[in-house]
Amino acid sequence: MHRSKLSRSILLALGLVSAGGAIAADAGTAGTSSSGNAAAPAQLDAMLVTGTRASNRTQFETLAPVDVFTKQDIQSVDSTDLKDVLAQLVPSFVVQRLPMADGQVFVRPATLRGLSPDQTLVLVNGRRFHRSALLGNRGAQAADLAQIPTSAIKRIEVLRDGASAQYGSDAIAGVINIILEDSPGTEITAGYSQYAQGDGGSRDFSARTGWALGDYGSLALFAESSDSDATSRTRQRPDAIAFQAAHPELDVPNPVQRWGQPELESRRVGFHLKANASDTLELYAFGLYSHSDGVSDFNWRNPDTTTGAYRTTSIFPGWNLRSLYPVGFSPQYGNTQNDLQLVAGLRGEITPKLRWDLSASYGRNAIDYSLDNSINASLGPDSPTSFDLGRLTQTEKNANADFNYEWDVAALSKPVNVAFGAEFRQETYQVRAGDPASYAVGRGAAAGLEANSNGAPGFSASQAGQWSQRSKAAYVDMEVPLGERWSIGAAGRYEDFSSFGSTVDGKLSARFAITPDVALRGTLSTGFRAPTPAQLNTTSTTQGLDTRTLQIFTSGRLSPSDPLAQLLGAKPLTPEESRTASLGLTWRTELGLSGSVDVYRITLSDRFSQSASFAIPAGTPNPLGYTSVNYFTNDFDTTTTGVDVVGNYLRDLGAGRMTLTLAYNYNQTRVDNGSTSVATNETQRVLFEDRLPEHKGSFTGSWDIGAWSLMARVRYYGKWTDSTGNATGDIYQQFGAMTFLDLAVGYRINEHHSLRVGADNVFDRYPDEATFQASRGLIYSRNAPYDTDGANVYAQYRLTF
């Protein structure tokens, strides 16, 4: 067999994932010109076994809805953060900024179809991408898409359907598959952006180069750098104003704390290699490495009211914190991340009908936390002002064996595609303790001086440790073409986990072509998400500010196996389980109009959350001074219903080409039943049902004419409800719908050089002010599902050769 023939065969199997035999091939991606103008519509191979025909964004022949985003789509969004890119392109994808939310300001939670961040599976080149080390919103531990360089991406495929039977744990809401660039050529991009208020400047640089290694394969290298300044949408706190009035001899900073995006530096590199070892064997490998450093503000400590830090006692005669921080202090929270993903494998064919793929992967995310401009008041004058808070590390190892067989059946005009295989995966989570001073309880605690580093206690020696979980799985995935109109699919997966046992999931799919250009499709599936070692074993301590009393309170989150948690009702965690049904209509026309409408219903049982908060029982030792404690639990059941609408229209307009794209999602989640933390706790119910907009959509128009390209995008977010937690209760505020307009214009100077300038949120729109947070200087809700920093203007230069 010639190498070219092998390459064509391998392309059919490229991306055969260990978790289910789905295909995400590299072949046929639409190209882009040097100005970013779209090439002619191209064929895109499907995520499923059979090939599909794509019309811009839609995949016409798939049994489930798949969105495909080309490099041009990705470059139309001015951000090097993949989460921001997907938030503008995918109608049901929402990401929050979360300023001053501890680690979540750096690892922002992103949701698909309103479900938990860790209920969406992320793949790179069809291989599972590892989780972040951070346990984020309500304990979710998801992959951090921000670690993947956007300049290295060839295209993105988003499967909007339950797929645990095909891919394994986490694929409840859907699957995001990142396909890395492998084409020859070099592209260098430099850009700068800044908010209209004059802050948040971002300096971005990326370079990609690729070589075709003759008949032997290809190699691509990537590098990306981004330096972002902080933003501030803050007013002076009323208590800071009062403090200044009471102490006119002092110069109190204005504002005393900053609400906004963090200062952040990121560096990312990677490679993508494919090499033909023989006529029937191909070696492939890719790797991604990312390093980032960021700093964010914490709440200001008022010397007149923060008695836990500013108290004077006879234990430390002559020591007064006012001598160190006379105008109070706002701790500076630091985050350093190192992220690595390595994958290598061999694939080939036993016969032209039977292909195989063996691979192994290693993923690691490590986060080091630090705190500056702080104090451990219980240590008095012996306390440092800067602390190493410790490190969190998530490590994952995967080994995969996958096979794909085209089975000729006499009664069928086309072969039955059978994918089958096995997977072994090991997850390890490690907590390294911080400086002893960051969690020490000094002798001043007896006099009421607060223990731990003020703002974020370090991980203590008792919290440190290492925990692992192993799983092994086997799957089969079949697709049967029943004539010219009908196609059906069936998948099943068995998976066994060392921590809690085994699970079996299945999926049935069908597609009926009403006409060659109109089809119905539908799926029924079950799914699961296994609890992680971090969720099963770790504990944490956080501090917050009561917006009514402006006093610091300390909360503890215990492991479900902790004796105190078990005394309060904790039980061993079990997998979340889902049932998904979807029904869709998809169409295309020779006039350039195509689209799809898909309705879905997802029922989830034993959903994962934090329990209600409990006061420390009388007589129980409380050396860390917890105001309250909670624990992770399988707590409640929900039903999510929704509809996705995608429409595209392409046509020639004058001497140029026009593209119109509509993307809309309606998504509603309702709590069905559960224990005290959700079903009977109003705050938790509101957070799950109303914290995200039920309506989200965008309408994008682009016109490419000669050397010019024009783009306009309207983004719409429906109403949503926010709440703030206090020591004595919760406050709610409903925010109305918001619409943003983005504009951009590109100019191709010649075949190598191009420029692009634009603005997001052109009219500099802001949501209503968050009145319940005004006591601490915040203007706009930190939980908003969109950027609240106003208009952002950018310019970009691109060199290709």
PDB file of C-alpha atoms in Angstrom, residues 58 118 373 406 416 432 734:
ATOM      1  CA  THR A  58     -23.738  22.795  11.004  1.00  0.00           C
ATOM      2  CA  ASP A 118     -17.276  19.209  35.050  1.00  0.00           C
ATOM      3  CA  ASN A 373       0.160  42.241  52.111  1.00  0.00           C
ATOM      4  CA  GLU A 406     -16.239  -1.627   8.544  1.00  0.00           C
ATOM      5  CA  VAL A 416     -21.900  -1.215   9.329  1.00  0.00           C
ATOM      6  CA  ARG A 432       1.106  20.272  49.518  1.00  0.00           C
ATOM      7  CA  GLN A 734     -32.626  40.067  39.462  1.00  0.00           C
TER       8      GLN A 734
END
